[in-house]
Structures are given as C-alpha cells and as structure tokens.
C-alpha cells in the first residue's frame, strides 16, 4: 500500500493576515488596560505585531498573558465567523453582556478618604451600591473597565471640603441626582447609553467640596486611536506622493 499521507505545512510558518495581527493587538490593549503591560512594553510588542509576517512571529507576543489564545489559522477563521467581520470591526462599542458579572462578589462597596485619597479603577467588580466619602481628601471611581453584578447601580457620593470624581464611558446610561451646599455636584454626564448598558445613578451631596461625573473614552480606545494615527503616519511616509 502506498503511503498517501502528506506532511501538513508547519503552522508557525504560515503567513498571517491583517485580521490576525489586529486580534493580537486587541489582546495587548486589554493587557494594558488591566495593568499587565506598561506603555513601553505595549509599544514594543505592538510594533512587533504590525511587523509580523507569520503566525510564529505573532504567537510569542501574548504568550505570557492570561488572556493568551494561540494565533492560528483556524482560530482566526472562527473569530471571523463568530463576529461576521474582522475581530475589531467595531472596536469602540462595549459588549455589555460580557461586562455583566451577576452573582459575583463585588470587589469593593466603600471608598473612604480622610486627609488622604482612594481609587477604584481597572477591571473591578461593582455591586448594586457603592458608597464614597471624602473629607479633606479625594477619591476616584472609574467605571470604564468595570464589571457589574446588576444592571441598576447606585453610586453614593458624600464629600465635605473634599473632592470625588466618577468616570464613566461615553456609552453608559447615567443619571446624576446629587446637590451641592457651598460646593458643586456636576450633572453634565446625565444621558442615555447604548442598548444593554447598566443604569448608573450618581447621588449624594457636596458640602464645601465637589463631585464631578465625567464621560471619558476607555484606555483601550485611546490606544486604538493612537495606533491609527501611527499607522496613518507610516502610510504617509511609505506613500509620500499619495
């Protein structure tokens, strides 16, 4: 009997596509947002990502990250089938179902600052209610990368001669109901978010202090915009006559 078996091509030697490179870039952006990579490491790995030509060159760039998924032809194809487009075809929008952590234990329910400060940021778990108090101090409550145990969330802010800052992504539903006494309670962030967004109510009071509620894009989106500007500069250098 003749041996009809053929040795398949080694996967590391296969050429990677733009979708494969963008898939790795997305994992790197997530790692920066979670604090696993600093900006120097991110820049180095991102440059290597966009210069990579094969799967073998891409795979080591995320090997030491918890979210690491080996970049293979089959995995890239599965991603395209699942999303109906390249993995980052809509990189701005938050996938709210993935951000829900129903039944999980909240990371923290209280922030307290007295002649000091506190911060809650990154991929922390927010419960149905979070209370913040600052006296002669300050605190930051950043919800841009947070996960939520409930779709109705109440952030209670109280400050006396201090300051509290609540940061939310642009696509979150926010209602601000606080008030200031010889102080300020900013309500400009009130507005509807995208479908499926949690509804976050910020309430409380500021006595001779201030509470600010700001909408800011996520760190990953800032990095994506930075990448786009860098790629545009490289394209202009490569095609100066266009």
CSV table of C-alpha atoms in Angstrom, one decimal:
chain,number,residue,atom,x,y,z
A,1,UNK,CA,0.0,0.0,0.0
A,2,UNK,CA,1.4,3.4,-0.9
A,3,UNK,CA,1.7,6.0,1.8
A,4,UNK,CA,-0.7,8.7,0.8
A,5,UNK,CA,-0.1,10.8,3.9
A,6,UNK,CA,1.2,14.3,3.4
A,7,UNK,CA,3.0,16.4,6.0
A,8,UNK,CA,0.9,19.5,6.6
A,9,UNK,CA,2.7,22.8,6.5
A,10,UNK,CA,4.1,23.9,9.8
A,11,UNK,CA,1.6,26.4,11.3
A,12,UNK,CA,4.3,28.9,12.6
A,13,UNK,CA,5.5,29.3,9.0
A,14,UNK,CA,2.1,30.2,7.6
A,15,UNK,CA,1.5,33.9,6.6
A,16,UNK,CA,-0.6,35.9,9.0
A,17,UNK,CA,-3.4,38.2,7.8
A,18,UNK,CA,-4.3,41.8,8.9
A,19,UNK,CA,-7.1,40.3,11.0
A,20,UNK,CA,-4.6,38.0,12.8
A,21,UNK,CA,-2.4,41.0,13.6
A,22,UNK,CA,-5.4,43.1,14.8
A,23,UNK,CA,-6.5,40.2,17.0
A,24,UNK,CA,-3.1,40.2,18.8
A,25,UNK,CA,-3.2,44.0,19.1
A,26,UNK,CA,-6.6,43.7,20.8
A,27,UNK,CA,-5.2,41.3,23.4
A,28,UNK,CA,-2.3,43.7,24.0
A,29,UNK,CA,-4.7,46.6,24.5
A,30,UNK,CA,-6.6,44.6,27.1
A,31,UNK,CA,-3.4,43.8,28.9
A,32,UNK,CA,-2.5,47.5,29.2
A,33,UNK,CA,-6.0,48.3,30.4
A,34,UNK,CA,-5.6,45.6,33.1
A,35,UNK,CA,-2.2,46.9,34.1
A,36,UNK,CA,-0.3,43.8,32.9
A,37,UNK,CA,1.8,45.7,30.5
A,38,UNK,CA,3.3,49.1,30.8
A,39,UNK,CA,3.4,51.6,27.9
A,40,UNK,CA,7.0,50.8,26.9
A,41,UNK,CA,6.2,47.0,26.7
A,42,UNK,CA,3.0,47.8,24.9
A,43,UNK,CA,4.7,49.9,22.3
A,44,UNK,CA,7.4,47.3,21.7
A,45,UNK,CA,5.0,44.4,21.3
A,46,UNK,CA,2.6,46.5,19.2
A,47,UNK,CA,5.4,47.4,16.7
A,48,UNK,CA,6.4,43.7,16.5
A,49,UNK,CA,2.7,42.8,15.9
A,50,UNK,CA,2.3,45.0,12.9
A,51,UNK,CA,5.7,43.9,11.5
A,52,UNK,CA,4.9,40.2,12.0
A,53,UNK,CA,4.5,38.2,8.8
A,54,UNK,CA,3.8,34.7,10.2
A,55,UNK,CA,1.9,33.0,13.0
A,56,UNK,CA,5.2,32.0,14.5
A,57,UNK,CA,6.2,35.7,14.9
A,58,UNK,CA,2.8,36.6,16.5
A,59,UNK,CA,2.4,33.8,19.0
A,60,UNK,CA,5.2,34.8,21.5
A,61,UNK,CA,3.8,38.4,21.8
A,62,UNK,CA,0.9,37.3,24.0
A,63,UNK,CA,2.3,34.0,25.4
A,64,UNK,CA,2.8,35.4,28.9
A,65,UNK,CA,-0.7,37.0,29.2
A,66,UNK,CA,-3.6,35.2,31.0
A,67,UNK,CA,-5.9,36.0,28.0
A,68,UNK,CA,-3.5,34.4,25.6
A,69,UNK,CA,-5.0,32.4,22.8
A,70,UNK,CA,-2.6,31.0,20.3
A,71,UNK,CA,-3.0,32.7,16.9
A,72,UNK,CA,-3.8,30.0,14.4
A,73,UNK,CA,-5.5,30.0,11.0
A,74,UNK,CA,-8.4,28.1,12.5
A,75,UNK,CA,-8.9,30.4,15.5
A,76,UNK,CA,-8.8,33.5,13.2
A,77,UNK,CA,-11.4,31.9,10.9
A,78,UNK,CA,-13.6,31.1,13.9
A,79,UNK,CA,-13.4,34.7,15.0
A,80,UNK,CA,-14.5,35.9,11.6
A,81,UNK,CA,-17.4,33.5,11.5
A,82,UNK,CA,-18.5,34.4,15.0
A,83,UNK,CA,-18.4,38.2,14.5
A,84,UNK,CA,-19.2,38.3,10.9
A,85,UNK,CA,-16.2,40.5,10.3
A,86,UNK,CA,-12.6,41.1,11.5
A,87,UNK,CA,-12.5,40.9,15.3
A,88,UNK,CA,-12.1,44.7,15.7
A,89,UNK,CA,-14.7,45.7,13.1
A,90,UNK,CA,-16.4,47.7,15.9
A,91,UNK,CA,-13.7,48.4,18.4
A,92,UNK,CA,-15.4,51.3,20.1
A,93,UNK,CA,-18.6,49.8,21.3
A,94,UNK,CA,-18.6,47.9,24.7
A,95,UNK,CA,-20.0,44.4,24.7
A,96,UNK,CA,-22.2,44.9,27.7
A,97,UNK,CA,-23.3,41.2,28.2
A,98,UNK,CA,-19.6,40.4,28.6
A,99,UNK,CA,-19.3,43.1,31.3
A,100,UNK,CA,-22.1,41.7,33.5
A,101,UNK,CA,-20.9,39.5,36.4
A,102,UNK,CA,-24.2,38.5,38.0
A,103,UNK,CA,-23.7,36.5,41.2
A,104,UNK,CA,-20.1,37.7,41.6
A,105,UNK,CA,-18.8,39.2,44.8
A,106,UNK,CA,-18.2,43.0,44.5
A,107,UNK,CA,-14.6,44.0,44.7
A,108,UNK,CA,-15.4,46.9,46.9
A,109,UNK,CA,-18.5,48.6,48.3
A,110,UNK,CA,-16.9,51.6,50.1
A,111,UNK,CA,-14.3,54.2,49.4
A,112,UNK,CA,-13.2,56.4,52.3
A,113,UNK,CA,-10.7,59.3,52.4
A,114,UNK,CA,-9.8,61.5,55.4
A,115,UNK,CA,-6.8,63.7,54.8
A,116,UNK,CA,-6.0,61.1,52.1
A,117,UNK,CA,-7.2,59.6,48.8
A,118,UNK,CA,-8.6,56.4,47.3
A,119,UNK,CA,-9.1,55.0,43.9
A,120,UNK,CA,-11.2,52.3,42.3
A,121,UNK,CA,-10.3,51.6,38.7
A,122,UNK,CA,-9.5,48.9,36.2
A,123,UNK,CA,-11.4,45.6,35.9
A,124,UNK,CA,-13.1,45.7,39.3
A,125,UNK,CA,-16.5,44.3,40.1
A,126,UNK,CA,-19.1,46.9,41.0
A,127,UNK,CA,-22.1,45.8,43.2
A,128,UNK,CA,-25.6,47.2,43.2
A,129,UNK,CA,-24.4,50.0,45.5
A,130,UNK,CA,-21.1,51.7,46.2
A,131,UNK,CA,-20.6,54.5,48.8
A,132,UNK,CA,-17.8,57.0,48.7
A,133,UNK,CA,-16.9,59.6,51.4
A,134,UNK,CA,-14.1,62.2,51.3
A,135,UNK,CA,-13.3,64.7,54.0
A,136,UNK,CA,-10.3,66.9,53.3
A,137,UNK,CA,-9.3,64.3,50.8
A,138,UNK,CA,-10.3,62.9,47.4
A,139,UNK,CA,-11.3,59.8,45.6
A,140,UNK,CA,-11.7,58.5,42.0
A,141,UNK,CA,-14.3,55.9,40.9
A,142,UNK,CA,-13.6,54.8,37.4
A,143,UNK,CA,-16.2,52.6,35.8
A,144,UNK,CA,-14.8,52.4,32.3
A,145,UNK,CA,-13.3,48.9,32.6
A,146,UNK,CA,-15.5,47.7,35.5
A,147,UNK,CA,-17.8,44.7,35.5
A,148,UNK,CA,-21.3,44.9,37.1
A,149,UNK,CA,-23.3,42.5,39.2
A,150,UNK,CA,-26.5,44.3,38.4
A,151,UNK,CA,-27.9,46.5,35.6
A,152,UNK,CA,-29.1,49.1,38.2
A,153,UNK,CA,-26.2,50.6,40.1
A,154,UNK,CA,-26.2,53.3,42.7
A,155,UNK,CA,-23.0,55.3,43.4
A,156,UNK,CA,-23.5,57.4,46.6
A,157,UNK,CA,-21.0,60.3,46.9
A,158,UNK,CA,-20.6,62.4,50.0
A,159,UNK,CA,-17.8,64.9,50.4
A,160,UNK,CA,-17.0,67.6,53.0
A,161,UNK,CA,-14.3,70.0,51.9
A,162,UNK,CA,-13.0,67.3,49.6
A,163,UNK,CA,-13.5,66.1,46.0
A,164,UNK,CA,-14.8,62.9,44.4
A,165,UNK,CA,-14.5,62.0,40.7
A,166,UNK,CA,-16.7,59.5,38.9
A,167,UNK,CA,-15.5,58.4,35.4
A,168,UNK,CA,-17.8,56.6,33.0
A,169,UNK,CA,-17.5,55.5,29.4
A,170,UNK,CA,-19.4,57.5,26.7
A,171,UNK,CA,-21.8,54.6,26.0
A,172,UNK,CA,-23.1,54.2,29.6
A,173,UNK,CA,-26.6,55.2,30.8
A,174,UNK,CA,-26.0,57.8,33.7
A,175,UNK,CA,-28.3,59.7,35.9
A,176,UNK,CA,-26.9,62.4,38.3
A,177,UNK,CA,-29.1,63.4,41.2
A,178,UNK,CA,-26.7,64.9,43.7
A,179,UNK,CA,-26.6,68.5,45.0
A,180,UNK,CA,-24.0,70.9,46.4
A,181,UNK,CA,-24.1,73.1,49.5
A,182,UNK,CA,-21.4,75.8,49.1
A,183,UNK,CA,-20.0,73.3,46.7
A,184,UNK,CA,-20.7,71.6,43.4
A,185,UNK,CA,-22.3,68.4,42.1
A,186,UNK,CA,-21.7,68.2,38.3
A,187,UNK,CA,-24.6,66.7,36.4
A,188,UNK,CA,-23.4,67.2,32.8
A,189,UNK,CA,-22.8,63.4,32.3
A,190,UNK,CA,-26.5,62.6,32.6
A,191,UNK,CA,-27.7,60.8,29.5
A,192,UNK,CA,-28.6,57.5,27.8
A,193,UNK,CA,-26.1,54.9,26.8
A,194,UNK,CA,-26.1,52.1,24.2
A,195,UNK,CA,-28.5,49.2,24.4
A,196,UNK,CA,-27.8,46.8,27.3
A,197,UNK,CA,-25.8,49.4,29.3
A,198,UNK,CA,-26.1,49.3,33.1
A,199,UNK,CA,-28.1,52.3,34.5
A,200,UNK,CA,-25.8,54.1,36.9
A,201,UNK,CA,-27.3,56.6,39.3
A,202,UNK,CA,-24.9,59.0,41.0
A,203,UNK,CA,-26.4,60.7,44.1
A,204,UNK,CA,-25.3,62.4,47.3
A,205,UNK,CA,-24.1,65.8,48.3
A,206,UNK,CA,-21.0,68.0,48.4
A,207,UNK,CA,-20.5,70.4,51.3
A,208,UNK,CA,-17.9,73.0,50.5
A,209,UNK,CA,-16.4,70.4,48.1
A,210,UNK,CA,-17.1,69.0,44.7
A,211,UNK,CA,-18.3,65.8,42.9
A,212,UNK,CA,-17.6,65.5,39.3
A,213,UNK,CA,-19.0,63.0,36.8
A,214,UNK,CA,-17.2,62.8,33.5
A,215,UNK,CA,-17.6,60.7,30.4
A,216,UNK,CA,-14.2,59.6,29.0
A,217,UNK,CA,-13.2,57.0,26.4
A,218,UNK,CA,-11.7,53.8,27.7
A,219,UNK,CA,-7.9,53.4,27.8
A,220,UNK,CA,-8.1,50.7,25.2
A,221,UNK,CA,-9.9,53.1,22.8
A,222,UNK,CA,-7.3,55.8,23.4
A,223,UNK,CA,-4.6,53.2,22.5
A,224,UNK,CA,-6.6,52.2,19.4
A,225,UNK,CA,-6.8,55.8,18.2
A,226,UNK,CA,-3.1,56.3,18.9
A,227,UNK,CA,-2.4,53.2,16.8
A,228,UNK,CA,-4.5,54.5,14.0
A,229,UNK,CA,-2.6,57.8,14.0
A,230,UNK,CA,0.7,56.0,14.0
A,231,UNK,CA,-0.3,53.7,11.1
A,232,UNK,CA,-1.5,56.8,9.2
A,233,UNK,CA,1.9,58.4,9.6
A,234,UNK,CA,3.7,55.3,8.5
A,235,UNK,CA,1.4,55.1,5.4
A,236,UNK,CA,2.1,58.7,4.5
A,237,UNK,CA,5.8,58.1,4.8
A,238,UNK,CA,5.6,54.9,2.7
A,239,UNK,CA,3.5,56.7,0.0
A,240,UNK,CA,4.6,60.4,0.0
A,241,UNK,CA,3.1,61.0,-3.4
A,242,UNK,CA,-0.4,60.0,-2.5
